[in-house]
mmCIF file of C-alpha atoms in Angstrom:
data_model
loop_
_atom_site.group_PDB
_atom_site.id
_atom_site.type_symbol
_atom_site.label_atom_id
_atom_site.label_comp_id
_atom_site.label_asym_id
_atom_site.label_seq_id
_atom_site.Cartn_x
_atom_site.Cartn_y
_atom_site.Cartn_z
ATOM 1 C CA UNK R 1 -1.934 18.416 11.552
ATOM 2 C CA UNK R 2 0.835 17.606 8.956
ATOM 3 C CA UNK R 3 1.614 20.292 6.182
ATOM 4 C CA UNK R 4 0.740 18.507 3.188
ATOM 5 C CA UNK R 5 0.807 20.364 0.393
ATOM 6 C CA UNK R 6 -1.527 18.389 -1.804
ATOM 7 C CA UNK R 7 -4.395 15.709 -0.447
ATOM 8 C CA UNK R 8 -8.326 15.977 0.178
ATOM 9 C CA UNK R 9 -9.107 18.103 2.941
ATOM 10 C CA UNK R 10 -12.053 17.337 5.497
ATOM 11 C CA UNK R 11 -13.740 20.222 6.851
ATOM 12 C CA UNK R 12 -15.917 19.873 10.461
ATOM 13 C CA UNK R 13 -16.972 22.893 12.352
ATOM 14 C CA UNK R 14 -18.140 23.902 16.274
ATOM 15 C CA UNK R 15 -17.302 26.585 17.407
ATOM 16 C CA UNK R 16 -14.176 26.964 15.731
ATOM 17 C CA UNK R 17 -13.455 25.095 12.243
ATOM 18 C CA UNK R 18 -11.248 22.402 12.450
ATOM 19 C CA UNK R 19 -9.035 20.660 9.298
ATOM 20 C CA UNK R 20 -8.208 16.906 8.484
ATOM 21 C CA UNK R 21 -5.891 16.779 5.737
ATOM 22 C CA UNK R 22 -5.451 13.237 3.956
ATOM 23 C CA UNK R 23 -2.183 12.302 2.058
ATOM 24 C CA UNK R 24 -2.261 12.425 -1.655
ATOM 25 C CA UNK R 25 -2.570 9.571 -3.725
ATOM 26 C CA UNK R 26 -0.878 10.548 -6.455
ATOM 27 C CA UNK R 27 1.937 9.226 -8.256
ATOM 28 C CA UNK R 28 4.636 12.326 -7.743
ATOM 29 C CA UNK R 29 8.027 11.239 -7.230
ATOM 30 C CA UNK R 30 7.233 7.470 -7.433
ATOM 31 C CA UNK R 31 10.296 5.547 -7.100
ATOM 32 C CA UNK R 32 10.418 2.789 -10.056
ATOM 33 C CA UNK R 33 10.430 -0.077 -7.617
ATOM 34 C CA UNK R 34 6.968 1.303 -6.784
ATOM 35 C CA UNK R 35 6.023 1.562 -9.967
ATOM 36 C CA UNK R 36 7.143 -2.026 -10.773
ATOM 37 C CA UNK R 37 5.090 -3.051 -7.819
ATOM 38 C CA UNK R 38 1.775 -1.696 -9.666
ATOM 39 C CA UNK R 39 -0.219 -4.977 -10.544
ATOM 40 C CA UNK R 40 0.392 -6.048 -14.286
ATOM 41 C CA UNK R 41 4.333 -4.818 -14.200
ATOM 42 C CA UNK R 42 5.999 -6.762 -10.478
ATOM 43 C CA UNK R 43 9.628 -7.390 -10.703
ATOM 44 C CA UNK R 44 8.266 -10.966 -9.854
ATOM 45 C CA UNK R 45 7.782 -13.518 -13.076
ATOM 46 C CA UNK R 46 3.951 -13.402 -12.259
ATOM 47 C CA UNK R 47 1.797 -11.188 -11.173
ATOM 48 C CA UNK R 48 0.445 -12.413 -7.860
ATOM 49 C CA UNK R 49 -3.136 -11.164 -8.472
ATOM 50 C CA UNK R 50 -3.534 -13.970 -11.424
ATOM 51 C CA UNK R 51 -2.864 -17.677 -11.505
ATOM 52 C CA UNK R 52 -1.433 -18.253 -14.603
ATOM 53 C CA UNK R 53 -2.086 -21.888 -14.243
ATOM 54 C CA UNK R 54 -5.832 -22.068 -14.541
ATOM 55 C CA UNK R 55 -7.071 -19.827 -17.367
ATOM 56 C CA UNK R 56 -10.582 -19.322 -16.941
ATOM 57 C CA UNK R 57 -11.531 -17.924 -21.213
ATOM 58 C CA UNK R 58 -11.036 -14.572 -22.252
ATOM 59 C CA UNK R 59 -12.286 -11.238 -22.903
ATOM 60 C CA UNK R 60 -11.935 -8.335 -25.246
ATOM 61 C CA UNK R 61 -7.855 -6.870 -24.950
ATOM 62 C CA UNK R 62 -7.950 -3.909 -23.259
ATOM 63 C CA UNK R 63 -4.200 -2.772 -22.002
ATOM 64 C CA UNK R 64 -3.068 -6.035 -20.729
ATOM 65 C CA UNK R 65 0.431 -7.122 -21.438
ATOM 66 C CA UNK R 66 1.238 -8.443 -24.670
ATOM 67 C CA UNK R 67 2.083 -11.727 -23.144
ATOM 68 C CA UNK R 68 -1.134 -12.335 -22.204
ATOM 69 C CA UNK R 69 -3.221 -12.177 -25.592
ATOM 70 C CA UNK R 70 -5.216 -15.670 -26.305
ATOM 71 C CA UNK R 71 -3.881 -15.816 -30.102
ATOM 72 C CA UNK R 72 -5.914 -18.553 -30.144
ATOM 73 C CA UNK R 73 -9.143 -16.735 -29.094
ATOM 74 C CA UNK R 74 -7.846 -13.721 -31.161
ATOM 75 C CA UNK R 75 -7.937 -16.030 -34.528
ATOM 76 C CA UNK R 76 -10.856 -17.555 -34.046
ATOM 77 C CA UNK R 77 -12.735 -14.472 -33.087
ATOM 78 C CA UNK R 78 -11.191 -12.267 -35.549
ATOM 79 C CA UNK R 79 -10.967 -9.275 -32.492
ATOM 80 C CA UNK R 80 -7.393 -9.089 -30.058
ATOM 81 C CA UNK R 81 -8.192 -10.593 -26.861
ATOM 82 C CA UNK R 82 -6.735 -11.440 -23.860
ATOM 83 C CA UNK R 83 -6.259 -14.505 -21.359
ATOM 84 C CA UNK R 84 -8.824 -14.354 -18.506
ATOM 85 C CA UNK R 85 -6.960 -15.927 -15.233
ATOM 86 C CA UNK R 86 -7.697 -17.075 -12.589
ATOM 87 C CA UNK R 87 -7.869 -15.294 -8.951
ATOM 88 C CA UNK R 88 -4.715 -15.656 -7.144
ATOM 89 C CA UNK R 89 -5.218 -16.515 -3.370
ATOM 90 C CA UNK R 90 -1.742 -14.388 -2.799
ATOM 91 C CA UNK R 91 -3.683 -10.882 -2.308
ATOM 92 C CA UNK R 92 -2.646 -9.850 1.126
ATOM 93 C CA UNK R 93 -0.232 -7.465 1.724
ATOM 94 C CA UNK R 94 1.111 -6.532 5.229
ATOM 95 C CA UNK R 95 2.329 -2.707 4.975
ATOM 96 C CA UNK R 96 5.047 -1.746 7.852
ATOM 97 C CA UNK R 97 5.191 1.870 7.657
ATOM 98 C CA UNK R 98 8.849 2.987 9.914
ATOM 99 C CA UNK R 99 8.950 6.556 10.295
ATOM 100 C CA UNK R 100 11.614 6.419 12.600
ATOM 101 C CA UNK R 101 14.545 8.781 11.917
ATOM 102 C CA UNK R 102 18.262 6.478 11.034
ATOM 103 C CA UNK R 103 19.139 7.609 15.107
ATOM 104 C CA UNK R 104 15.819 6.068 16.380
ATOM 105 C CA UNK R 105 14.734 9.297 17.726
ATOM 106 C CA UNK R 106 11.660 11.624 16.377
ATOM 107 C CA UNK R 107 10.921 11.517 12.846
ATOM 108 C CA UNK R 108 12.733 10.608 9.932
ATOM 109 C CA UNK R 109 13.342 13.669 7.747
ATOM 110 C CA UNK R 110 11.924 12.113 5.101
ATOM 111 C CA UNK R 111 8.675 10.830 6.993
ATOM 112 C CA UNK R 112 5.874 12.948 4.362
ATOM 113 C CA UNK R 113 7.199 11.226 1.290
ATOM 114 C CA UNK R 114 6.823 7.880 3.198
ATOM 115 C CA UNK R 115 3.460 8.597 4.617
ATOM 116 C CA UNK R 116 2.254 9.212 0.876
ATOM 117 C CA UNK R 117 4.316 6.774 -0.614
ATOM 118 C CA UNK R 118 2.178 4.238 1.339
ATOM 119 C CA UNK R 119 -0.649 5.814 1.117
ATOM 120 C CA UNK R 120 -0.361 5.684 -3.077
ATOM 121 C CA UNK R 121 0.603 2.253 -2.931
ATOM 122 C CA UNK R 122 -2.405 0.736 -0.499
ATOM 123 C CA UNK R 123 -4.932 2.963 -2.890
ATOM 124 C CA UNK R 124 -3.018 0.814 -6.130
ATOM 125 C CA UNK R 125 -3.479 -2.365 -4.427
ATOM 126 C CA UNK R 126 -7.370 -1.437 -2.839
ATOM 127 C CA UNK R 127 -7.610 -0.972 -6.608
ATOM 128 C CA UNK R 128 -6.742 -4.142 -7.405
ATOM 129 C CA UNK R 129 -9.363 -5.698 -5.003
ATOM 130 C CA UNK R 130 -6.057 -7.064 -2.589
ATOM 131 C CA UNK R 131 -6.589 -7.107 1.458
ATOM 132 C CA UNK R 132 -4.207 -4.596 3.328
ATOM 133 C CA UNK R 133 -2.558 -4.201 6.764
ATOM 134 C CA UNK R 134 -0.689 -1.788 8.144
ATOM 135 C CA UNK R 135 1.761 -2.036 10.768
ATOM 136 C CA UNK R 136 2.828 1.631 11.637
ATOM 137 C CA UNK R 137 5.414 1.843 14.183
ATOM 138 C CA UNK R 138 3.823 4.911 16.472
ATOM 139 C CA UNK R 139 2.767 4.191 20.121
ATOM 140 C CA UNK R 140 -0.885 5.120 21.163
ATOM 141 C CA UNK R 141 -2.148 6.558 24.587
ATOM 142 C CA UNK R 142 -1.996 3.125 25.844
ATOM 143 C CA UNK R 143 1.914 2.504 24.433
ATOM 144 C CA UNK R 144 0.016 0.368 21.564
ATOM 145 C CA UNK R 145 1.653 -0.076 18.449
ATOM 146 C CA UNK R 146 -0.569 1.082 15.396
ATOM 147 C CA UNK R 147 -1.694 -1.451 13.697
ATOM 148 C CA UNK R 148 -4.939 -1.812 11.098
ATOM 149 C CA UNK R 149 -6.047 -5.634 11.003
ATOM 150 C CA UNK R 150 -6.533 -7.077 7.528
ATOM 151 C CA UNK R 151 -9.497 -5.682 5.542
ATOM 152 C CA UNK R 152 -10.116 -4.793 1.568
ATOM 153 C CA UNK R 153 -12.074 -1.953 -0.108
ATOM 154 C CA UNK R 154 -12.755 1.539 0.088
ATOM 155 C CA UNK R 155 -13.443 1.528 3.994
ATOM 156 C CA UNK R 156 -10.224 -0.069 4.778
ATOM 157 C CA UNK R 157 -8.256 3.034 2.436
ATOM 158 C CA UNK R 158 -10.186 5.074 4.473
ATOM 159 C CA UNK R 159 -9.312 3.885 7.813
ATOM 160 C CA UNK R 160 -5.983 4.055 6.304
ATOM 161 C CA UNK R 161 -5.652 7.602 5.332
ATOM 162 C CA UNK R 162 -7.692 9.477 8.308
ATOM 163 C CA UNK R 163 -4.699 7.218 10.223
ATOM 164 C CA UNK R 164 -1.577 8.713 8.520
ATOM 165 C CA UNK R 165 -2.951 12.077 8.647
ATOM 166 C CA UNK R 166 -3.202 11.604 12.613
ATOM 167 C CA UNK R 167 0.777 11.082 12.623
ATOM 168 C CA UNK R 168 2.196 14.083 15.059
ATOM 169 C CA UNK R 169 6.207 15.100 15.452
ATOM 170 C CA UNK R 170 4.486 14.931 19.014
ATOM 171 C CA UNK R 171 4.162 11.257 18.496
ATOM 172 C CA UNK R 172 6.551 8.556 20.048
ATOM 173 C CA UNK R 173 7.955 5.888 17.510
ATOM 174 C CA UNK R 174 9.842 2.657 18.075
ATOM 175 C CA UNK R 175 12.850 2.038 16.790
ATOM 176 C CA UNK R 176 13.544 0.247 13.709
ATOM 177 C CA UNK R 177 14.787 -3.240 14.769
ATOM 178 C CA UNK R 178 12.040 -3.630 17.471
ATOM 179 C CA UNK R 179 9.704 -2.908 15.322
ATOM 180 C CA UNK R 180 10.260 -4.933 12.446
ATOM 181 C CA UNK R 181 10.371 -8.043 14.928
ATOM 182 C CA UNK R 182 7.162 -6.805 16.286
ATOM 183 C CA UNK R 183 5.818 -6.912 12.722
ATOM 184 C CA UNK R 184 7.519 -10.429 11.660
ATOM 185 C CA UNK R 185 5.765 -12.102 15.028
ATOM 186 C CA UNK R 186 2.277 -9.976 14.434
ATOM 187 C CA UNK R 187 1.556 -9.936 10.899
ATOM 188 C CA UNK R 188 -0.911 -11.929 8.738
ATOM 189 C CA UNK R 189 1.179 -15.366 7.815
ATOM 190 C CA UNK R 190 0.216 -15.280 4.027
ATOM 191 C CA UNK R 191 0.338 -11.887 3.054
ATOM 192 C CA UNK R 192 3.214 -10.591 1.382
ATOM 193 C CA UNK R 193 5.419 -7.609 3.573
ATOM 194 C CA UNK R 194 6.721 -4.496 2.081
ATOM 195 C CA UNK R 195 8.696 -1.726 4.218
ATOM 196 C CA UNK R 196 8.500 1.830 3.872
ATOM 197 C CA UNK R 197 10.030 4.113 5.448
ATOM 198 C CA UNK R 198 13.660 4.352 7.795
ATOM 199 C CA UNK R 199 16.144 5.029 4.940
ATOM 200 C CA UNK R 200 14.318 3.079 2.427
ATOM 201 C CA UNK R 201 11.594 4.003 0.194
ATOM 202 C CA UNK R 202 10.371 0.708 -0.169
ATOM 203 C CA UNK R 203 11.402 -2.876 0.147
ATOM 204 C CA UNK R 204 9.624 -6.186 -0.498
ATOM 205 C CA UNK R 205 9.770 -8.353 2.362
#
């Protein structure tokens, strides 16, 4: 298994015990376009969890954003509030995890702190109650790329996670161009892609 030096740890035993170590999900090292991806602060004008077209009432302010107090409801109530939106139908997300070093041989030195970088950012968005795929670009037994088909909640994160904790230097990885074509062709039409891995942390498709 991979080294990780900080994740949840599964413990079976036979005859010997045996160790399945999950990536972390925390937020060590985040780069800030990750962090701007977190719902509530996306480098986008909206956030794509909330149509700000339709709002629904609102509800007692929490930690929203401050453009998204109801003065109105705030005044008449005499309590802050904020606007209660309604559900965005953009809440898929297609993750294409490259670990593929720049030379398109073996793994990319950097392949741990892309594993957990996705890992984090599929956990943020689970969260957020979006549907996730995840294209990872390692061939199977079968020479099958890896791919997880579109699901939501806490099974789907943890399909996810005892995935990327399978990933082996002993595993065989395509390149980068074939396989973002094989992701473009492949992936869910209306979910929105972001790329980890290769020489970037991530990028928004």
């Amino acid at each position: 298994r991979l080294p990780w030096k900080m994740g949840v740890y599964l413990f079976t035993f036979d005859t010997y015990p045996s160790f399945t170590v999950l990536p972390s999900l925390t937020a060590q090292a985040t780069p800030l376009l990750l962090q701007r991806l977190r719902i509530g602060d996306r480098p986008d004008r909206y956030s794509p969890l909330k149509n700000k077209l339709v709002q629904l009432g609102a509800k007692p302010y929490t930690a929203e954003p401050s453009k998204e107090i109801d003065w109105y409801a705030t005044a008449k109530t005499g309590r802050l509030q904020a606007k209660v939106f309604e559900t965005s139908n953009q809440d898929t997300f297609t993750i294409a995890l490259n670990l593929s070093a720049p030379s398109g041989y073996g793994l990319h030195q950097q392949f741990e702190t892309f594993i957990e970088q996705a890992a984090f950012l599929i956990s943020e968005l689970i969260k957020e109650g979006c549907k996730i795929e995840l294209f990872l670009n390692r061939l199977d037994g079968a020479n099958r790329m890896t791919h997880l088909s579109l699901q939501e909640g806490q099974p789907q994160l943890k399909h996810v996670l005892m995935t990327l904790s399978t990933v082996s230097t002993r595993d065989s990885f395509i390149a980068t161009q074939q396989f973002e074509r094989y992701v473009l062709r492949r992936k869910h039409m209306n979910s929105q892609l972001i790329q980890i891995g290769n020489d970037r942390i991530l990028a928004i498709g």
